[in-house]
Coordinates of C-alpha atoms and ligand atoms in Angstrom, one line a residue:
X1 CA -64.6 -41.7 137.8
X2 CA -68.2 -40.6 138.0
X3 CA -70.5 -39.5 140.7
X4 CA -73.8 -41.3 140.8
X5 CA -76.9 -39.3 141.6
X6 CA -79.2 -40.6 144.3
X7 CA -82.1 -41.9 142.3
X8 CA -85.0 -39.9 143.7
X9 CA -87.6 -41.8 141.8
X10 CA -87.7 -45.4 143.0
X11 CA -90.2 -46.3 140.3
X12 CA -87.4 -45.9 137.7
X13 CA -85.7 -48.9 139.1
X14 CA -88.8 -51.0 139.1
X15 CA -89.9 -50.1 135.7
X16 CA -86.5 -51.0 134.4
X17 CA -86.5 -54.5 136.0
X18 CA -89.8 -55.1 134.2
X19 CA -88.5 -53.9 130.9
X20 CA -85.3 -55.8 131.1
X21 CA -86.3 -59.3 130.0
X22 CA -87.7 -58.0 126.8
X23 CA -84.6 -56.0 125.9
X24 CA -82.2 -58.6 127.2
X25 CA -81.4 -60.2 123.8
X26 CA -78.3 -58.5 122.7
X27 CA -78.6 -57.2 119.2
X28 CA -76.1 -58.2 116.6
X29 CA -73.9 -55.3 115.7
X30 CA -73.3 -55.1 112.0
X31 CA -70.8 -52.8 110.3
X32 CA -72.6 -49.9 108.9
X33 CA -70.8 -48.7 105.8
X34 CA -72.9 -45.6 105.7
X35 CA -71.3 -44.2 108.8
X36 CA -71.3 -40.7 110.1
X37 CA -74.9 -40.1 109.2
X38 CA -75.7 -37.4 111.6
X39 CA -79.0 -35.9 112.4
X40 CA -79.5 -32.3 112.9
X41 CA -81.9 -31.3 115.6
X42 CA -85.3 -29.9 114.7
X43 CA -83.5 -26.8 115.8
X44 CA -85.5 -24.2 117.5
X45 CA -82.8 -21.5 117.8
X46 CA -80.5 -22.4 115.0
X47 CA -77.5 -22.4 117.2
X48 CA -77.0 -26.2 117.2
X49 CA -75.0 -27.0 114.1
X50 CA -74.1 -30.6 114.8
X51 CA -72.3 -31.2 111.6
X52 CA -69.1 -30.0 113.0
X53 CA -68.9 -30.8 116.7
X54 CA -67.0 -28.0 118.5
X55 CA -64.5 -30.5 120.0
X56 CA -61.4 -29.2 118.4
X57 CA -61.6 -25.7 119.7
X58 CA -58.2 -24.1 119.9
X59 CA -56.1 -27.2 119.9
X60 CA -54.0 -26.3 116.9
X61 CA -51.0 -24.5 117.9
X62 CA -47.6 -24.1 116.2
X63 CA -44.8 -25.4 118.4
X64 CA -42.9 -22.1 118.2
X65 CA -45.7 -20.4 120.1
X66 CA -45.8 -23.1 122.6
X67 CA -42.3 -22.6 123.7
X68 CA -42.8 -18.9 123.9
X69 CA -45.7 -19.4 126.1
X70 CA -43.8 -21.7 128.5
X71 CA -41.1 -19.0 128.7
X72 CA -43.8 -16.5 129.5
X73 CA -45.1 -18.7 132.3
X74 CA -41.7 -19.0 133.9
X75 CA -41.2 -15.3 134.0
X76 CA -44.7 -14.8 135.2
X77 CA -43.9 -17.0 138.1
X78 CA -40.8 -15.2 139.2
X79 CA -41.1 -11.5 138.3
X80 CA -42.5 -8.8 140.4
X81 CA -45.9 -7.3 139.6
X82 CA -44.1 -4.3 138.1
X83 CA -42.6 -6.5 135.5
X84 CA -45.9 -8.1 134.9
X85 CA -47.5 -4.8 134.1
X86 CA -45.1 -4.3 131.3
X87 CA -46.0 -7.8 129.9
X88 CA -49.7 -7.0 129.8
X89 CA -49.2 -5.2 126.5
X90 CA -48.1 -8.3 124.8
X91 CA -50.5 -10.1 122.6
X92 CA -53.0 -12.3 124.4
X93 CA -52.0 -15.9 124.9
X94 CA -53.0 -18.4 122.3
X95 CA -55.0 -21.4 123.3
X96 CA -52.9 -24.6 123.7
X97 CA -53.3 -28.2 124.7
X98 CA -51.7 -30.1 122.0
X99 CA -49.4 -33.0 122.9
X100 CA -45.9 -31.7 122.1
X101 CA -43.8 -34.0 120.0
X102 CA -41.4 -34.6 122.8
X103 CA -39.6 -37.9 122.3
X104 CA -41.5 -40.2 124.6
X105 CA -40.6 -43.8 124.1
X106 CA -43.0 -46.6 123.2
X107 CA -44.1 -48.1 125.5
X108 CA -43.8 -44.9 127.6
X109 CA -40.9 -45.2 130.0
X110 CA -39.4 -41.7 130.2
X111 CA -40.7 -39.7 133.2
X112 CA -42.2 -36.4 132.0
X113 CA -39.8 -34.6 134.4
X114 CA -37.0 -35.8 132.0
X115 CA -38.9 -34.7 128.9
X116 CA -39.5 -31.2 130.4
X117 CA -36.1 -30.8 132.0
X118 CA -36.6 -27.1 132.6
X119 CA -39.4 -28.2 135.0
X120 CA -42.1 -26.2 133.1
X121 CA -45.1 -28.3 131.9
X122 CA -47.4 -27.3 129.1
X123 CA -50.5 -25.4 129.9
X124 CA -53.9 -27.0 129.0
X125 CA -56.3 -25.4 126.6
X126 CA -57.2 -21.9 127.7
X127 CA -60.8 -20.7 127.4
X128 CA -61.9 -17.2 128.2
X129 CA -64.9 -16.9 130.4
X130 CA -68.2 -15.9 128.9
X131 CA -69.1 -12.2 128.6
X132 CA -70.1 -11.4 132.2
X133 CA -66.7 -12.6 133.4
X134 CA -64.6 -11.6 130.4
X135 CA -63.1 -8.7 132.4
X136 CA -61.1 -11.3 134.4
X137 CA -58.9 -12.1 131.4
X138 CA -56.9 -8.8 131.7
X139 CA -57.6 -7.9 135.3
X140 CA -54.4 -7.1 137.1
X141 CA -55.4 -8.4 140.5
X142 CA -56.6 -11.7 139.0
X143 CA -53.4 -12.1 137.1
X144 CA -51.5 -11.5 140.3
X145 CA -53.5 -14.2 142.0
X146 CA -52.5 -16.6 139.3
X147 CA -48.8 -15.9 139.6
X148 CA -49.0 -16.8 143.2
X149 CA -50.5 -20.2 142.2
X150 CA -47.9 -21.0 139.6
X151 CA -46.3 -23.9 141.5
X152 CA -49.7 -25.6 141.9
X153 CA -50.7 -25.1 138.3
X154 CA -47.4 -26.4 137.1
X155 CA -47.7 -29.6 139.2
X156 CA -51.2 -30.3 137.9
X157 CA -49.9 -29.8 134.4
X158 CA -47.3 -32.5 135.0
X159 CA -50.1 -34.9 136.0
X160 CA -52.1 -33.9 132.9
X161 CA -49.1 -34.4 130.6
X162 CA -48.7 -37.9 132.0
X163 CA -52.4 -38.6 131.2
X164 CA -51.9 -37.4 127.6
X165 CA -48.8 -39.5 127.0
X166 CA -50.2 -42.6 128.6
X167 CA -53.4 -42.5 126.7
X168 CA -51.7 -41.7 123.4
X169 CA -49.9 -45.0 123.8
X170 CA -52.9 -47.1 124.8
X171 CA -54.9 -45.6 121.9
X172 CA -52.1 -47.0 119.7
X173 CA -51.8 -50.5 121.1
X174 CA -55.3 -51.4 122.4
X175 CA -56.6 -54.0 120.0
X176 CA -59.3 -56.7 120.0
X177 CA -57.9 -59.8 121.7
X178 CA -56.1 -57.9 124.4
X179 CA -57.2 -58.9 127.9
X180 CA -58.8 -56.2 130.1
X181 CA -56.1 -56.9 132.7
X182 CA -53.3 -56.2 130.3
X183 CA -55.1 -53.1 129.1
X184 CA -55.4 -51.7 132.6
X185 CA -51.9 -52.7 133.6
X186 CA -50.4 -51.0 130.6
X187 CA -52.1 -47.8 131.6
X188 CA -51.2 -48.1 135.3
X189 CA -47.6 -49.1 134.7
X190 CA -47.2 -46.2 132.2
X191 CA -48.7 -43.8 134.7
X192 CA -46.5 -45.0 137.6
X193 CA -43.4 -44.7 135.5
X194 CA -44.1 -41.3 133.8
X195 CA -45.3 -39.6 137.0
X196 CA -42.5 -41.2 139.1
X197 CA -44.9 -42.6 141.6
X198 CA -43.9 -41.7 145.1
X199 CA -46.2 -42.4 148.1
X200 CA -48.9 -39.8 148.4
X201 CA -46.8 -37.2 146.4
X202 CA -47.5 -38.6 142.9
X203 CA -49.2 -41.7 141.4
X204 CA -52.3 -43.1 139.9
X205 CA -55.4 -41.2 140.8
X206 CA -58.0 -44.1 141.0
X207 CA -58.7 -47.5 139.4
X208 CA -58.5 -47.7 135.7
X209 CA -62.0 -47.9 134.4
X210 CA -62.5 -49.9 131.2
X211 CA -66.3 -50.5 131.4
X212 CA -67.8 -52.3 128.4
X213 CA -71.0 -51.7 126.4
X214 CA -74.0 -51.4 128.7
X215 CA -71.7 -51.0 131.6
X216 CA -71.2 -47.2 131.8
X217 CA -68.7 -46.9 134.7
X218 CA -66.8 -48.4 137.6
X219 CA -65.7 -51.6 136.0
X220 CA -62.1 -52.7 136.2
X221 CA -61.1 -56.4 136.1
X222 CA -60.4 -58.1 139.4
X223 CA -57.7 -60.8 139.5
X224 CA -58.6 -63.8 137.4
X225 CA -61.0 -61.9 135.2
X226 CA -60.5 -63.4 131.7
X227 CA -62.5 -60.8 129.8
X228 CA -60.9 -59.9 126.5
X229 CA -61.6 -56.8 124.4
X230 CA -63.7 -57.5 121.4
X231 CA -64.0 -55.8 118.0
X232 CA -67.6 -54.8 118.7
X233 CA -67.0 -53.5 122.2
X234 CA -67.5 -49.9 123.4
X235 CA -64.9 -49.5 126.1
X236 CA -64.7 -46.4 128.3
X237 CA -61.1 -45.8 129.4
X238 CA -61.4 -43.7 132.5
X239 CA -58.1 -43.3 134.4
X240 CA -56.5 -40.8 136.7
X241 CA -53.1 -39.4 137.5
X242 CA -52.2 -37.2 140.5
X243 CA -49.5 -34.9 141.9
X244 CA -49.8 -33.9 145.5
X245 CA -53.4 -35.2 145.5
X246 CA -54.5 -33.0 142.6
X247 CA -56.2 -35.6 140.5
X248 CA -56.5 -35.4 136.7
X249 CA -59.7 -37.3 135.9
X250 CA -60.2 -37.8 132.2
X251 CA -61.9 -40.4 130.0
X252 CA -62.4 -41.4 126.4
X253 CA -64.2 -44.1 124.6
X254 CA -62.4 -46.8 122.7
X255 CA -64.1 -48.6 119.8
X256 CA -63.0 -50.5 116.7
X257 CA -66.3 -50.8 114.8
X258 CA -67.1 -47.5 113.1
X259 CA -70.8 -48.2 113.6
X260 CA -70.5 -46.4 117.0
X261 CA -68.9 -43.2 115.5
X262 CA -72.0 -41.1 116.0
X263 CA -72.5 -42.2 119.6
X264 CA -68.9 -41.2 120.3
X265 CA -69.3 -37.9 118.4
X266 CA -72.5 -37.1 120.5
X267 CA -70.7 -37.6 123.8
X268 CA -67.6 -35.8 122.8
X269 CA -69.6 -32.8 121.6
X270 CA -71.7 -32.9 124.8
X271 CA -68.7 -32.9 127.1
X272 CA -67.2 -30.0 125.1
X273 CA -70.5 -28.1 125.4
X274 CA -70.5 -28.6 129.1
X275 CA -66.9 -27.3 129.4
X276 CA -67.7 -24.3 127.3
X277 CA -70.7 -23.4 129.4
X278 CA -68.7 -23.8 132.7
X279 CA -67.3 -20.8 134.5
X280 CA -67.1 -18.8 137.7
X281 CA -70.7 -18.1 139.0
X282 CA -72.2 -20.4 136.4
X283 CA -75.1 -22.6 137.8
X284 CA -74.5 -26.3 137.4
X285 CA -78.1 -26.8 136.2
X286 CA -77.3 -24.6 133.2
X287 CA -74.4 -26.8 132.3
X288 CA -76.5 -29.9 132.6
X289 CA -79.1 -28.4 130.2
X290 CA -76.4 -27.4 127.7
X291 CA -75.0 -30.9 127.7
X292 CA -78.3 -32.7 127.3
X293 CA -79.3 -30.4 124.4
X294 CA -76.2 -31.3 122.4
X295 CA -76.2 -35.0 123.4
X296 CA -79.7 -35.6 122.3
X297 CA -79.3 -33.8 119.0
X298 CA -77.4 -36.9 117.7
X299 CA -78.6 -40.2 116.6
X300 CA -76.8 -43.4 115.9
X301 CA -77.7 -46.4 113.7
X302 CA -76.7 -49.8 115.1
X303 CA -77.8 -53.1 113.7
X304 CA -80.4 -51.5 111.5
X305 CA -82.0 -49.7 114.4
X306 CA -81.8 -45.9 114.9
X307 CA -81.4 -44.6 118.4
X308 CA -81.5 -41.0 119.7
X309 CA -78.6 -40.7 122.0
X310 CA -79.7 -40.2 125.6
X311 CA -77.7 -38.5 128.3
X312 CA -77.6 -40.9 131.3
X313 CA -79.5 -38.8 133.8
X314 CA -78.2 -40.2 137.1
X315 CA -74.5 -39.9 136.2
X316 CA -72.7 -36.6 137.0
X317 CA -69.5 -34.7 136.7
X318 CA -68.0 -33.4 140.0
X319 CA -65.7 -31.0 141.7
X320 CA -62.3 -32.3 142.7
X321 CA -60.5 -31.5 145.9
X322 CA -57.0 -32.6 147.0
X323 CA -57.1 -36.4 147.5
X324 CA -60.8 -36.3 147.1
X325 CA -62.1 -37.3 143.7
X326 CA -65.7 -36.3 144.4
X327 CA -65.6 -32.9 146.0
X328 CA -68.7 -31.3 147.3
X329 CA -70.4 -30.3 144.0
X330 CA -71.9 -32.4 141.2
X331 CA -72.4 -31.3 137.6
X332 CA -75.5 -32.9 136.1
X333 CA -75.7 -33.9 132.4
X334 CA -79.4 -33.4 132.0
X335 CA -81.6 -30.3 132.6
X336 CA -83.4 -29.7 135.9
X337 CA -80.4 -29.9 138.2
X338 CA -79.7 -27.6 141.2
X339 CA -78.5 -24.0 141.1
X340 CA -75.2 -24.5 142.9
X341 CA -72.6 -22.2 141.3
X342 CA -69.0 -22.8 140.3
X343 CA -66.4 -20.7 142.1
X344 CA -63.0 -19.2 141.4
X345 CA -60.2 -21.7 142.0
X346 CA -62.2 -24.8 141.8
X347 CA -61.3 -27.9 139.9
X348 CA -64.0 -29.8 138.1
X349 CA -64.3 -33.0 136.0
X350 CA -67.0 -32.7 133.4
X351 CA -67.9 -36.1 132.2
X352 CA -70.9 -37.0 130.1
X353 CA -72.4 -40.3 129.2
X354 CA -74.5 -41.1 126.1
X355 CA -76.5 -44.2 125.8
X356 CA -78.7 -46.2 123.4
X357 CA -80.5 -47.7 126.4
X358 CA -82.8 -46.2 129.0
X359 CA -80.4 -43.4 129.9
X360 CA -80.4 -44.4 133.6
X361 CA -78.0 -46.7 135.4
X362 CA -78.2 -49.0 138.3
X363 CA -75.6 -51.0 140.1
X364 CA -74.9 -54.5 138.9
X365 CA -72.1 -57.1 138.9
X366 CA -69.0 -57.8 141.0
X367 CA -67.5 -54.8 142.7
X368 CA -63.9 -53.7 142.0
X369 CA -63.8 -50.0 143.0
X370 CA -63.7 -48.9 146.6
X371 CA -62.9 -45.6 148.4
X372 CA -62.5 -44.6 152.0
X373 CA -65.3 -42.5 153.2
X374 CA -63.7 -39.0 153.3
X375 CA -65.7 -37.7 156.3
X376 CA -65.6 -40.7 158.5
X377 CA -64.0 -40.3 161.9
X378 CA -62.6 -43.2 164.0
X379 CA -64.8 -46.2 163.9
X380 CA -64.0 -49.1 166.2
X381 CA -63.5 -52.4 164.3
X382 CA -63.7 -55.8 165.9
X383 CA -62.3 -58.0 163.2
X384 CA -58.5 -58.0 163.4
X385 CA -58.2 -58.6 159.6
X386 CA -60.5 -55.6 159.0
X387 CA -58.2 -53.4 161.2
X388 CA -55.1 -54.7 159.4
X389 CA -56.7 -54.1 156.0
X390 CA -57.7 -50.5 157.0
X391 CA -54.1 -49.9 158.0
X392 CA -53.0 -51.0 154.5
X393 CA -55.6 -48.8 152.9
X394 CA -54.5 -45.8 155.0
X395 CA -50.9 -46.4 154.2
X396 CA -51.2 -46.8 150.4
X397 CA -54.4 -45.0 149.3
X398 CA -55.7 -42.8 152.1
X399 CA -58.9 -41.3 150.6
X400 CA -57.9 -42.0 147.0
X401 CA -60.1 -44.6 145.3
X402 CA -58.6 -48.1 144.9
X403 CA -59.5 -51.5 143.4
X404 CA -58.9 -55.1 144.4
X405 CA -55.9 -55.4 142.0
X406 CA -54.3 -52.4 143.8
X407 CA -54.7 -54.3 147.1
X408 CA -53.2 -57.4 145.5
X409 CA -50.1 -55.6 144.3
X410 CA -49.3 -54.2 147.8
X411 CA -49.4 -57.7 149.1
X412 CA -52.9 -58.1 150.5
X413 CA -54.7 -61.5 150.1
X414 CA -57.9 -63.1 151.3
X415 CA -59.3 -59.7 152.2
X416 CA -62.9 -60.0 150.7
X417 CA -64.6 -60.6 154.1
X418 CA -62.6 -57.8 155.8
X419 CA -63.3 -55.5 152.9
X420 CA -67.0 -56.2 153.2
X421 CA -66.8 -55.6 156.9
X422 CA -65.2 -52.1 156.3
X423 CA -68.0 -51.3 153.9
X424 CA -70.7 -52.4 156.3
X425 CA -69.1 -50.3 159.0
X426 CA -69.2 -47.3 156.7
X427 CA -65.5 -46.8 156.7
X428 CA -65.1 -47.8 153.0
X429 CA -67.6 -47.1 150.3
X430 CA -68.1 -49.8 147.6
X431 CA -68.5 -48.3 144.1
X432 CA -70.0 -51.2 142.0
X433 CA -70.4 -51.2 138.2
X434 CA -73.1 -48.9 136.9
X435 CA -75.1 -50.3 134.1
X436 CA -77.8 -49.4 131.6
X437 CA -80.0 -52.1 130.2
X438 CA -78.3 -55.2 128.6
X439 CA -77.7 -54.9 124.9
X440 CA -77.4 -51.1 125.1
X441 CA -74.2 -49.2 124.4
X442 CA -72.8 -46.3 126.5
X443 CA -70.0 -43.9 125.8
X444 CA -68.1 -41.4 127.9
X445 CA -65.8 -38.4 127.5
X446 CA -64.4 -36.5 130.4
X447 CA -61.9 -33.7 131.1
X448 CA -60.6 -32.0 134.2
X449 CA -60.4 -28.2 134.2
X450 CA -59.5 -25.4 136.6
X451 CA -61.4 -22.2 137.1
X452 CA -58.4 -19.9 137.2
X453 CA -59.0 -16.3 138.2
X454 CA -58.5 -15.0 134.7
X455 CA -59.8 -17.9 132.6
X456 CA -60.6 -21.6 132.3
X457 CA -57.8 -24.1 131.8
X458 CA -58.8 -27.4 130.4
X459 CA -55.9 -29.3 131.9
X460 CA -56.4 -32.7 130.3
X461 CA -57.1 -31.5 126.8
X462 CA -55.0 -33.2 124.1
X463 CA -54.9 -33.4 120.3
X464 CA -57.0 -36.6 120.6
X465 CA -60.0 -35.2 122.5
Ligands
CO501 CO1 -64.8 -38.3 137.0

């Protein structure tokens, strides 16, 4: 899920409405056989080699090393700091993140706790901090702090592993002709089974986004939506898993037509650039600048027209707190953001959006996503149906985002008016679809990572993205 920036410049909206009728005609997408024609930026500093996006950093890992690493992690959790000192002399840990070939069924039906019967889940991709903080990697005190957190890390790794396995399956079976409802339910059912959904202890993290084309985020079908995935669609699959409220928020873009390959490559590289820049004491504005630089060094040719990929300037990454998808901090994807710093122990989702449109989104269309306002205290409600609906929300979702289909499946019906009442009262926040101009195409990649005391752990990294 994405955080929307307050649009501080009201004229943007107006200008856009004026432009819209002209651009409304949807351009025909033709298959471009000369795909992967990538533009290299009029590079000022020579550091931006876009021919090889740095999106595969450290994901190759022989399986033998992986099991050794798991072993190391278990010991690390249980041994005294004496024992740990001895360990320090071992060679540094290799970066990981690959999806282990672990015998998951198709469709995925085996809970990950059965696949990792020793209860140890694979670490995400490890990235050392940049030079100012490189001392942390080997610092004994920081290493000790991490051993104290082992149970937390291991449980979020379980949620991340579920994300990897569920998306691996959907990447295989999603095809043009599949309904959006079937697509989402496949993901949600897979998540519920693999994570062994259990009240607030484990489950889906938020509604499954499957926003299409100019819709960048916050679309999931409501009941009765007949939309079917098309060959020419650009579909952002944004779904979440959680264990004990620790949400793994990760997204990728699904396409069938190779004409969009450069758009996807731009966004994937931009997200990875943002993750690479991130770290303890790093200012979020510097991350935004790094993301935009990479994103806008790409161009894509669609239907005979060439577009420089734009970063959508009012969409953001965000910190994540327990049961709170949007923690207190946002991570911009363009330059000029604020100077808030990232801190040790924080979880962040870095998500970037590239667009062939204006590079700004506004809300449009029927709402599906909702979320209880985290800070709201007791608000008296007059409508009995609204009170009853709020009880249902409190019981099943608490402060986790939900959608209308999730209300349907827990037995709610005819709740639209009551839901509107809760939104008007400020108890629930509506998160309607976020759209760029019609006829444009938007893509998204997102990962959740943790700023561990010694290094970054990109929890949701897989061998796919
Ligand atoms: Co997000």
